[in-house]
CSV table of C-alpha atoms (C1' of nucleotides) in Angstrom, one decimal:
chain,number,residue,atom,x,y,z
A,1,MET,CA,36.8,-24.1,-12.7
A,2,LYS,CA,35.2,-22.8,-15.9
A,3,PHE,CA,32.3,-20.9,-17.3
A,4,ASP,CA,30.9,-20.3,-20.8
A,5,PHE,CA,29.4,-17.3,-22.5
A,6,ASP,CA,27.6,-16.7,-25.8
A,7,ALA,CA,30.2,-16.3,-28.5
A,8,THR,CA,28.4,-13.7,-30.6
A,9,TYR,CA,30.0,-10.8,-28.7
A,10,PHE,CA,32.8,-12.7,-27.1
A,11,ASN,CA,35.2,-14.1,-29.7
A,12,PRO,CA,38.7,-15.1,-28.4
A,13,ARG,CA,40.5,-14.1,-31.5
A,14,ASP,CA,38.8,-10.7,-31.7
A,15,VAL,CA,39.3,-10.1,-28.0
A,16,LEU,CA,43.0,-11.0,-28.0
A,17,GLU,CA,44.3,-9.9,-31.4
A,18,CYS,CA,42.9,-6.3,-31.2
A,19,GLY,CA,46.0,-4.9,-29.5
A,20,GLN,CA,44.8,-4.2,-25.9
A,21,LEU,CA,46.9,-6.9,-24.2
A,22,PHE,CA,50.2,-8.5,-25.0
A,23,ARG,CA,50.4,-11.5,-22.6
A,24,PHE,CA,48.6,-14.3,-24.5
A,25,ALA,CA,49.7,-17.2,-26.7
A,26,PRO,CA,48.0,-19.9,-28.8
A,27,HIS,CA,47.3,-23.1,-26.8
A,28,LYS,CA,45.5,-26.2,-28.0
A,29,GLU,CA,42.2,-25.0,-29.5
A,30,GLY,CA,42.4,-21.5,-28.0
A,31,TYR,CA,44.8,-19.3,-26.0
A,32,ILE,CA,46.5,-19.0,-22.7
A,33,VAL,CA,45.9,-15.4,-21.3
A,34,CYS,CA,47.8,-13.9,-18.4
A,35,SER,CA,46.8,-10.9,-16.3
A,36,ARG,CA,48.7,-9.7,-13.2
A,37,ASP,CA,49.4,-13.0,-11.3
A,38,LYS,CA,46.6,-14.9,-12.9
A,39,ALA,CA,46.1,-17.0,-16.0
A,40,CYS,CA,43.2,-18.6,-17.9
A,41,TYR,CA,42.6,-20.8,-20.9
A,42,ILE,CA,40.1,-19.5,-23.4
A,43,PHE,CA,38.6,-21.2,-26.4
A,44,SER,CA,35.4,-21.2,-28.5
A,45,ASP,CA,33.4,-23.4,-30.8
A,46,GLY,CA,31.8,-20.4,-32.4
A,47,VAL,CA,28.6,-20.7,-30.3
A,48,LYS,CA,29.9,-20.7,-26.8
A,49,THR,CA,33.2,-19.3,-25.6
A,50,VAL,CA,34.7,-21.1,-22.6
A,51,VAL,CA,37.0,-19.7,-19.9
A,52,GLU,CA,38.9,-22.1,-17.6
A,53,SER,CA,40.8,-20.6,-14.6
A,54,ASP,CA,41.4,-20.8,-10.9
A,55,TYR,CA,40.0,-17.2,-10.8
A,56,PRO,CA,36.8,-17.3,-12.8
A,57,GLU,CA,35.3,-14.2,-11.2
A,58,TYR,CA,38.5,-12.2,-11.9
A,59,PHE,CA,38.3,-13.1,-15.6
A,60,TYR,CA,34.6,-12.6,-15.8
A,61,ASN,CA,35.2,-9.0,-15.0
A,62,TYR,CA,38.5,-8.9,-16.9
A,63,PHE,CA,36.6,-9.8,-20.1
A,64,ASP,CA,34.0,-7.2,-19.3
A,65,LEU,CA,31.2,-9.8,-19.4
A,66,ASN,CA,28.7,-7.7,-17.4
A,67,ARG,CA,28.3,-5.3,-20.2
A,68,ASP,CA,25.8,-5.5,-23.0
A,69,TYR,CA,27.8,-5.5,-26.2
A,70,SER,CA,24.8,-5.7,-28.6
A,71,ALA,CA,24.0,-2.2,-27.3
A,72,ILE,CA,27.6,-1.0,-27.9
A,73,VAL,CA,27.7,-2.4,-31.4
A,74,GLY,CA,24.3,-0.8,-32.0
A,75,LEU,CA,25.6,2.5,-30.8
A,76,ALA,CA,28.6,2.3,-33.2
A,77,LYS,CA,26.3,1.6,-36.1
A,78,SER,CA,23.9,4.4,-35.1
A,79,PHE,CA,26.4,7.0,-36.3
A,80,GLY,CA,25.7,6.0,-39.9
A,81,ILE,CA,29.3,6.1,-40.9
A,82,PRO,CA,29.9,3.2,-43.4
A,83,VAL,CA,33.5,2.3,-42.4
A,84,LEU,CA,32.4,2.3,-38.7
A,85,THR,CA,29.3,0.2,-39.4
A,86,HIS,CA,31.4,-2.3,-41.2
A,87,SER,CA,34.1,-2.3,-38.6
A,88,ALA,CA,31.7,-2.9,-35.7
A,89,GLU,CA,30.0,-5.7,-37.6
A,90,VAL,CA,33.2,-7.6,-38.4
A,91,ALA,CA,34.8,-6.9,-35.0
A,92,LYS,CA,31.8,-7.3,-32.8
A,93,GLY,CA,33.4,-10.2,-31.0
A,94,LEU,CA,35.9,-8.0,-29.3
A,95,ARG,CA,35.5,-6.5,-25.8
A,96,LEU,CA,37.1,-3.7,-23.9
A,97,LEU,CA,39.1,-5.5,-21.2
A,98,ASN,CA,39.3,-4.3,-17.6
A,99,GLN,CA,43.1,-4.7,-17.2
A,100,ASP,CA,45.3,-4.0,-14.3
A,101,ALA,CA,46.5,-0.4,-14.0
A,102,GLU,CA,50.1,-1.1,-13.2
A,103,GLU,CA,50.5,-3.8,-15.9
A,104,THR,CA,48.9,-1.5,-18.5
A,105,ILE,CA,51.2,1.4,-17.6
A,106,PHE,CA,54.4,-0.6,-18.1
A,107,SER,CA,53.1,-2.5,-21.1
A,108,PHE,CA,52.1,0.6,-23.0
A,109,ILE,CA,55.3,2.5,-22.2
A,110,ILE,CA,57.0,-0.4,-24.0
A,111,SER,CA,54.6,-0.2,-26.9
A,112,GLN,CA,55.6,3.3,-28.1
A,113,ASN,CA,57.1,3.4,-31.6
A,114,ASN,CA,57.2,-0.4,-31.6
A,115,ASN,CA,55.4,-3.3,-33.2
A,116,ILE,CA,53.1,-5.8,-31.5
A,117,PRO,CA,55.2,-9.0,-31.9
A,118,ARG,CA,58.3,-7.2,-30.4
A,119,ILE,CA,56.2,-5.7,-27.6
A,120,LYS,CA,55.0,-9.1,-26.7
A,121,GLY,CA,58.6,-10.5,-26.7
A,122,ILE,CA,59.9,-7.8,-24.4
A,123,ILE,CA,57.0,-8.2,-21.9
A,124,ASP,CA,57.4,-12.0,-22.0
A,125,ARG,CA,61.1,-11.8,-21.2
A,126,MET,CA,60.5,-9.3,-18.4
A,127,CYS,CA,57.9,-11.5,-16.8
A,128,ARG,CA,60.3,-14.5,-17.0
A,129,GLU,CA,63.1,-12.6,-15.5
A,130,LEU,CA,61.2,-10.6,-12.8
A,131,GLY,CA,57.9,-12.4,-12.3
A,132,LYS,CA,57.2,-15.6,-10.4
A,133,ARG,CA,56.6,-19.0,-12.1
A,134,ARG,CA,53.1,-20.4,-11.5
A,135,GLN,CA,51.2,-23.5,-12.5
A,136,PHE,CA,47.6,-24.0,-13.5
A,137,ALA,CA,45.6,-26.7,-15.1
A,138,GLU,CA,46.9,-25.9,-18.6
A,139,GLY,CA,50.6,-25.4,-17.8
A,140,GLU,CA,53.0,-22.9,-16.4
A,141,TYR,CA,53.1,-19.1,-16.7
A,142,TYR,CA,54.9,-16.1,-15.2
A,143,THR,CA,53.3,-13.4,-13.2
A,144,PHE,CA,53.7,-9.7,-14.1
A,145,PRO,CA,56.4,-8.2,-11.8
A,146,ALA,CA,55.5,-5.7,-9.1
A,147,ALA,CA,56.5,-2.0,-9.7
A,148,ALA,CA,59.0,-2.3,-6.9
A,149,LYS,CA,60.8,-5.1,-8.8
A,150,ILE,CA,60.8,-3.1,-12.0
A,151,GLY,CA,62.0,0.0,-10.2
A,152,GLU,CA,65.0,-1.7,-8.6
A,153,MET,CA,66.4,-2.8,-11.9
A,154,PRO,CA,68.8,-0.5,-13.7
A,155,PRO,CA,68.1,0.7,-17.3
A,156,GLU,CA,70.8,-1.7,-18.7
A,157,PHE,CA,68.6,-4.6,-17.5
A,158,PHE,CA,65.7,-3.5,-19.8
A,159,LYS,CA,68.1,-2.8,-22.6
A,160,GLY,CA,69.2,-6.4,-22.3
A,161,LEU,CA,65.5,-7.5,-22.7
A,162,GLY,CA,65.5,-5.6,-26.0
A,163,ALA,CA,63.5,-2.6,-24.8
A,164,GLY,CA,65.9,-0.2,-26.5
A,165,TYR,CA,65.7,3.5,-25.5
A,166,ARG,CA,62.6,2.8,-23.3
A,167,ASP,CA,64.9,1.3,-20.7
A,168,ALA,CA,65.1,4.4,-18.5
A,169,TYR,CA,61.4,5.0,-18.7
A,170,LEU,CA,60.7,1.6,-17.2
A,171,SER,CA,63.3,2.0,-14.5
A,172,GLU,CA,62.1,5.5,-13.5
A,173,THR,CA,58.4,4.9,-13.7
A,174,GLY,CA,58.9,1.7,-11.7
A,175,ARG,CA,60.4,3.6,-8.9
A,176,ARG,CA,57.8,6.3,-9.0
A,177,ILE,CA,54.9,3.8,-8.9
A,178,ALA,CA,56.6,1.7,-6.2
A,179,ALA,CA,56.7,4.8,-4.1
A,180,GLY,CA,53.3,6.3,-4.9
A,181,GLY,CA,51.2,3.4,-6.1
A,182,THR,CA,48.3,3.7,-8.5
A,183,GLU,CA,45.3,3.8,-6.1
A,184,TYR,CA,45.3,7.6,-6.0
A,185,LEU,CA,44.9,7.6,-9.8
A,186,LYS,CA,41.6,5.8,-9.6
A,187,ASN,CA,39.9,8.6,-7.8
A,188,LEU,CA,40.7,11.2,-10.5
A,189,SER,CA,38.3,12.4,-13.2
A,190,ASP,CA,39.0,11.4,-16.8
A,191,GLY,CA,40.7,14.7,-17.5
A,192,GLU,CA,42.7,14.7,-14.3
A,193,LEU,CA,43.9,11.1,-14.8
A,194,ARG,CA,45.1,11.7,-18.3
A,195,LYS,CA,46.9,14.9,-17.3
A,196,GLU,CA,48.5,13.1,-14.3
A,197,LEU,CA,49.7,10.2,-16.4
A,198,LEU,CA,51.4,12.6,-18.8
A,199,THR,CA,53.8,13.6,-16.0
A,200,TYR,CA,55.3,10.1,-15.9
A,201,LYS,CA,58.4,9.5,-17.9
A,202,GLY,CA,57.7,7.6,-21.1
A,203,ILE,CA,54.0,8.4,-21.1
A,204,GLY,CA,52.8,10.8,-23.8
A,205,PRO,CA,49.2,11.5,-25.1
A,206,LYS,CA,48.7,8.2,-27.0
A,207,VAL,CA,50.1,6.0,-24.3
A,208,ALA,CA,48.1,7.9,-21.7
A,209,ASP,CA,44.9,7.3,-23.6
A,210,CYS,CA,45.6,3.6,-23.9
A,211,ILE,CA,46.3,3.4,-20.1
A,212,CYS,CA,43.1,5.3,-19.3
A,213,LEU,CA,41.0,3.2,-21.7
A,214,PHE,CA,42.4,-0.3,-20.9
A,215,GLY,CA,43.8,0.1,-17.4
A,216,PHE,CA,41.3,2.4,-15.8
A,217,SER,CA,38.2,1.5,-17.8
A,218,ARG,CA,37.7,5.1,-19.0
A,219,ALA,CA,35.6,4.5,-22.1
A,220,ALA,CA,35.7,8.1,-23.4
A,221,ASN,CA,39.4,8.0,-24.3
A,222,PHE,CA,40.4,7.6,-27.9
A,223,PRO,CA,44.1,6.6,-28.6
A,224,VAL,CA,45.5,8.0,-31.9
A,225,ASP,CA,48.5,6.0,-33.1
A,226,THR,CA,49.9,5.5,-36.6
A,227,TRP,CA,47.0,3.2,-37.5
A,228,MET,CA,44.3,5.6,-36.3
A,229,GLU,CA,45.9,8.4,-38.1
A,230,ARG,CA,45.8,6.3,-41.3
A,231,ILE,CA,42.1,5.6,-40.7
A,232,TYR,CA,41.4,9.3,-40.1
A,233,ARG,CA,43.1,10.2,-43.4
A,234,GLU,CA,41.9,7.3,-45.6
A,235,ASP,CA,38.4,6.6,-44.3
A,236,PHE,CA,37.3,9.9,-42.8
A,237,CYS,CA,39.0,12.1,-45.4
A,238,GLY,CA,40.6,14.1,-42.7
A,239,THR,CA,43.2,16.8,-43.3
A,240,LEU,CA,44.6,17.4,-39.8
A,241,THR,CA,48.1,16.1,-39.1
A,242,ASP,CA,48.4,16.9,-35.4
A,243,ARG,CA,47.5,13.8,-33.4
A,244,ASN,CA,46.2,15.8,-30.5
A,245,LYS,CA,43.8,17.5,-32.9
A,246,ILE,CA,42.8,14.3,-34.5
A,247,ASN,CA,42.1,12.9,-31.0
A,248,ALA,CA,40.0,15.9,-30.1
A,249,TYR,CA,38.0,15.5,-33.4
A,250,PHE,CA,37.2,11.9,-32.7
A,251,CYS,CA,36.4,12.5,-29.0
A,252,SER,CA,33.9,15.1,-29.8
A,253,LEU,CA,32.4,13.1,-32.6
A,254,PHE,CA,31.9,9.9,-30.7
A,255,GLY,CA,31.6,11.1,-27.1
A,256,GLU,CA,31.2,9.0,-23.9
A,257,TYR,CA,31.9,5.6,-25.6
A,258,ALA,CA,34.6,6.7,-28.0
A,259,GLY,CA,37.0,4.1,-26.8
A,260,PHE,CA,34.8,1.2,-28.0
A,261,ILE,CA,34.5,2.9,-31.4
A,262,GLN,CA,38.3,3.3,-31.6
A,263,GLN,CA,38.7,-0.4,-30.9
A,264,TYR,CA,36.4,-1.5,-33.7
A,265,LEU,CA,38.1,0.8,-36.2
A,266,PHE,CA,41.6,0.0,-35.2
A,267,TYR,CA,41.2,-3.8,-35.1
A,268,ALA,CA,39.2,-4.0,-38.4
A,269,LYS,CA,41.8,-1.8,-40.2
A,270,ARG,CA,44.9,-3.4,-38.8
A,271,SER,CA,43.6,-6.9,-39.3
A,272,ASN,CA,42.3,-6.0,-42.8
A,273,LEU,CA,38.8,-7.3,-42.0
B,1,DC,C1',69.9,-0.7,-48.3
B,2,DT,C1',65.4,1.9,-46.4
B,3,DC,C1',61.1,2.1,-44.1
B,4,DC,C1',58.0,1.1,-40.3
B,5,DA,C1',56.1,-0.2,-35.8
B,6,DG,C1',49.6,1.1,-30.9
B,7,DG,C1',55.5,7.8,-29.9
B,8,DC,C1',58.1,10.3,-26.4
B,9,DT,C1',61.7,13.5,-24.8
B,10,DT,C1',64.5,17.1,-25.7
B,11,DT,C1',65.9,21.1,-28.0
B,12,DA,C1',65.3,24.9,-31.3
B,13,DG,C1',62.7,28.6,-33.2
C,1,DC,C1',53.3,27.9,-28.2
C,2,DT,C1',54.8,24.6,-32.5
C,3,DA,C1',58.4,21.9,-35.3
C,4,DA,C1',61.8,18.7,-35.8
C,5,DA,C1',65.7,15.8,-34.5
C,6,DG,C1',67.0,11.7,-32.0
C,7,DC,C1',66.1,7.6,-30.2
C,8,DA,C1',66.9,1.1,-30.0
C,9,DT,C1',65.4,-2.8,-32.1
C,10,DG,C1',63.8,-6.2,-35.5
C,11,DG,C1',61.0,-7.5,-39.4
C,12,DA,C1',59.5,-6.5,-44.2
DNA sequence: CTCCAGGCTTTAG
DNA sequence: CTAAAGCATGGA
């Protein structure tokens, strides 16, 4: 099954290369994208973007296609900040994905002090080793492993995947989530959720913000990593050095939809657009 | 060789 | 409370 959608605010490259997800790979004219136990094939001719999957409703929501992104881009430009206006314009094809909470938690624990190609490799090897092999129209893929599966593996296993010192974080958080689940987190307020995530081993302020934003659709969160710090310094002429303070500065500046603003800035800067 | 990557934990002051 | 050392790995 497949559906299409206007490509103006739904560009596969922008959506996938902006650093929100790590399980995708070029395929034919587009990409194969995996989420949880599902996969889709996405491509575009520049006018329409097409999504092919056995789970079209899942991916319709995953790609956040119910939201009006002309309004989001308009909001970004309304601040009248030149670098943001430019970023939103060149990156307007990206969307804030509604990802799986568990998958986001483990993925962003791996992401700390790491680079995107290596993060993708570690996650890919983990899915091959611990996930299940599945087939769909465009080929085979591996599902993201359950927390219980991750939790029963010793740290040495993750070190063998190349996860480095993050090995014990994965093992320990796997056991904790296998025992407590993630449902209870969904009922927490933005502030409570972030605070609760900080109690997990391997989750600090930046990773918690990414999990809130990508895995729990909390649009007000604003992750500050090494790239955002650079943007703050170079494009906002900021003088603060504490990432928590930089985070507070941007949150109060951009408000309820700060997460979208962060994505436009991050992607445009990192991709040199 | 050093420096860096979507930083966090631990320890010291 | 803040500051800094230590941490695995691979690419530039």
